[in-house]
Short mmCIF file of C-alpha atoms in Angstrom, two decimals:
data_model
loop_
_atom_site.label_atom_id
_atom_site.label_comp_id
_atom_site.label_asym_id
_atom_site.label_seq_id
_atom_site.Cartn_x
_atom_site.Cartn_y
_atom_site.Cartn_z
CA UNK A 1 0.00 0.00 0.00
CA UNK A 2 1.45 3.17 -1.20
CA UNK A 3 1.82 5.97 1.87
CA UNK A 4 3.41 8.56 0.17
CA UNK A 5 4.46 9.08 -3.45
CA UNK A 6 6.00 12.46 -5.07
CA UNK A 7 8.64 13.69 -7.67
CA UNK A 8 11.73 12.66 -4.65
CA UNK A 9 10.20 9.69 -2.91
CA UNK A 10 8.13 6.76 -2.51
CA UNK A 11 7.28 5.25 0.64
CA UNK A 12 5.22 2.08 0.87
CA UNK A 13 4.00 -0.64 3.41
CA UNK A 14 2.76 -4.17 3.55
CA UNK A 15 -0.36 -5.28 4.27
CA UNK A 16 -0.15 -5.76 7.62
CA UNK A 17 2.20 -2.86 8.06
CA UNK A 18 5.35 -5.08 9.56
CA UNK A 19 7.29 -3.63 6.69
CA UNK A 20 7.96 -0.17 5.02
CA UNK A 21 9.55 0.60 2.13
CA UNK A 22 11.60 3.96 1.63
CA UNK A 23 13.34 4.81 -1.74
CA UNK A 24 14.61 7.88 -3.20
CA UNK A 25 15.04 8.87 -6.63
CA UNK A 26 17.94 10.81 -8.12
CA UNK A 27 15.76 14.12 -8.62
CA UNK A 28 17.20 14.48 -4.85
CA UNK A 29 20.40 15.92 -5.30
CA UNK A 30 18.61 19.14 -7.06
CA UNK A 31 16.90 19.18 -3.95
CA UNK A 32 18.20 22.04 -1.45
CA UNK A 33 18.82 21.07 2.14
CA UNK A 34 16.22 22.14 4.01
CA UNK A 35 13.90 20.88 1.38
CA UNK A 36 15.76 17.19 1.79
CA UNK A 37 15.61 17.62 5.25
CA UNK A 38 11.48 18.04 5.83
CA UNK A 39 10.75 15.85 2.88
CA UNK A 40 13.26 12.72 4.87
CA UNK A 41 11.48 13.98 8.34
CA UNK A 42 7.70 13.67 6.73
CA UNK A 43 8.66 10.14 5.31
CA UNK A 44 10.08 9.13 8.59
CA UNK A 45 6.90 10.29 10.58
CA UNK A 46 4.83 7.89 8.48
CA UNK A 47 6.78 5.18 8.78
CA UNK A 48 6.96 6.06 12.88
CA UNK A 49 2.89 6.53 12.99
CA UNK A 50 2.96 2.32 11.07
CA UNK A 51 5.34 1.44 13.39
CA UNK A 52 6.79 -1.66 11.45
CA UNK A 53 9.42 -4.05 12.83
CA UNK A 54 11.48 -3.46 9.41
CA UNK A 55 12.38 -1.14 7.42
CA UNK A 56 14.01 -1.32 4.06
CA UNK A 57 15.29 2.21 2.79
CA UNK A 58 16.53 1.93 -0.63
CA UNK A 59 19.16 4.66 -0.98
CA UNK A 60 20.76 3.86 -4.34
CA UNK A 61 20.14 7.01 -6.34
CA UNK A 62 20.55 9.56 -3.08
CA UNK A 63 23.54 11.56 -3.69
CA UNK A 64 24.80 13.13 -0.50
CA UNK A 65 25.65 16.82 -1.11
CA UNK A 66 27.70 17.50 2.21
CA UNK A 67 26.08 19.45 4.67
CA UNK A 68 26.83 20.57 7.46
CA UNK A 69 26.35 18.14 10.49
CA UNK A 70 24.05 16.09 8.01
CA UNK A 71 25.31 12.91 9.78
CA UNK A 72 24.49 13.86 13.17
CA UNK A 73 20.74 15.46 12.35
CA UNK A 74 20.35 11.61 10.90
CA UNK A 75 21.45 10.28 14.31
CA UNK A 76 19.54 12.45 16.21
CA UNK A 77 16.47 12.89 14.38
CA UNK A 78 15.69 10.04 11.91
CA UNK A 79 17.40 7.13 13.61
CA UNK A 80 15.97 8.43 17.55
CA UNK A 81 12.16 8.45 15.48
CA UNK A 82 12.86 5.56 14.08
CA UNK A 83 14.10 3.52 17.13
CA UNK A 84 10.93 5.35 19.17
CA UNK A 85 8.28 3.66 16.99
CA UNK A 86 10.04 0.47 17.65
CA UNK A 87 11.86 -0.41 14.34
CA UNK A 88 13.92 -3.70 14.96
CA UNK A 89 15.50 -3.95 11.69
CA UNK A 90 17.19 -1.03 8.80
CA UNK A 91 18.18 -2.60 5.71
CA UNK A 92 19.72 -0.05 3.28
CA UNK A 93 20.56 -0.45 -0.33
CA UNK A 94 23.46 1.14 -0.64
CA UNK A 95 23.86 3.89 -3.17
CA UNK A 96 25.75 4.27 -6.03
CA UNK A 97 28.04 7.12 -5.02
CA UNK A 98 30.89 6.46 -2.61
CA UNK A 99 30.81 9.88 -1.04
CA UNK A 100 27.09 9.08 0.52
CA UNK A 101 28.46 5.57 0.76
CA UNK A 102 30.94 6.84 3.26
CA UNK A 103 28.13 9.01 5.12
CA UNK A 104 25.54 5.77 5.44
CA UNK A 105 28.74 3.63 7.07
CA UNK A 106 28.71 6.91 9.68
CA UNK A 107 25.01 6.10 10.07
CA UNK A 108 25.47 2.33 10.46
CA UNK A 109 27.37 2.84 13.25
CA UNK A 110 25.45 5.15 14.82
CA UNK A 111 22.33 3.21 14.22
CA UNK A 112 23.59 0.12 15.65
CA UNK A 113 23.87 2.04 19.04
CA UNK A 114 19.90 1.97 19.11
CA UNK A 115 18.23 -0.98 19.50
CA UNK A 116 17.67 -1.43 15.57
CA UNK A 117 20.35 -3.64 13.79
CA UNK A 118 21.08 -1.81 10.63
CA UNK A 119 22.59 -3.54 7.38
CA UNK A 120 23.77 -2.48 4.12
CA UNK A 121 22.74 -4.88 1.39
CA UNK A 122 23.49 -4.09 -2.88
CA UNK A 123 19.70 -5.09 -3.92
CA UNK A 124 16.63 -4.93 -2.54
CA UNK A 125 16.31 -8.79 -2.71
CA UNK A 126 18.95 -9.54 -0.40
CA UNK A 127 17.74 -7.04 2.07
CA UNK A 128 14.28 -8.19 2.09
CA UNK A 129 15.21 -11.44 2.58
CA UNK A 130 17.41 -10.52 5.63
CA UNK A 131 13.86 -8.75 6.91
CA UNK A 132 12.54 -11.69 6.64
CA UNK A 133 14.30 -13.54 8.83
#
């Protein structure tokens, strides 16, 4: 069931809402910060308000564009939602451009502080099949 949909994003759910699906499109990196910022934060409230167990946030086309303190706004504000709706399990497809490929390892780590284990998978197959398990 589709959430949310717009020119950026697409955010979807199962049936029984035990899963969400995030994904990005590369139309982000025209985006500027503050628009990334509240159009992550309105995704992330929708997936809090479902409160799945997993979540699989396909990431391949984001392109980070190096803000400042980016990585610790993700900590504090998407991971913290995340964790307070009771997500168990972040799979990430990792994206295609090492520079945000470096920032999402910073996130890992961070993430894996919470109680959410966080992955980083290539496809979406493999990382719904680690949800899964």
């Amino acid at each position: 069931m589709i959430l949310h949909a717009d020119e950026y994003s697409l955010l979807e759910t199962n049936q029984k809402h035990t899963l969400a699906r995030f994904s990005l499109n590369g139309a982000t990196e025209k985006m500027k910060q503050e628009s990334y910022r509240n159009a992550l934060m309105n995704s992330v409230k929708i997936v809090a308000s479902n409160k799945p167990a997993g979540v699989l946030a396909n990431l391949k086309d984001l392109v980070y564009t190096g803000a400042d303190n980016f990585h610790l706004w993700v900590q504090k504000e998407v991971v913290g939602k995340l964790n307070n709706a009771g997500v168990q399990k972040l799979a990430i497809v990792r994206s295609n451009d090492e520079i945000t490929r470096a920032m999402l390892d910073n996130f890992s780590m961070r993430a894996n502080y919470y109680f959410m284990q966080t992955r980083f998978f290539d496809n979406e197959t493999a990382a719904n099949k680690w949800l899964s398990e």
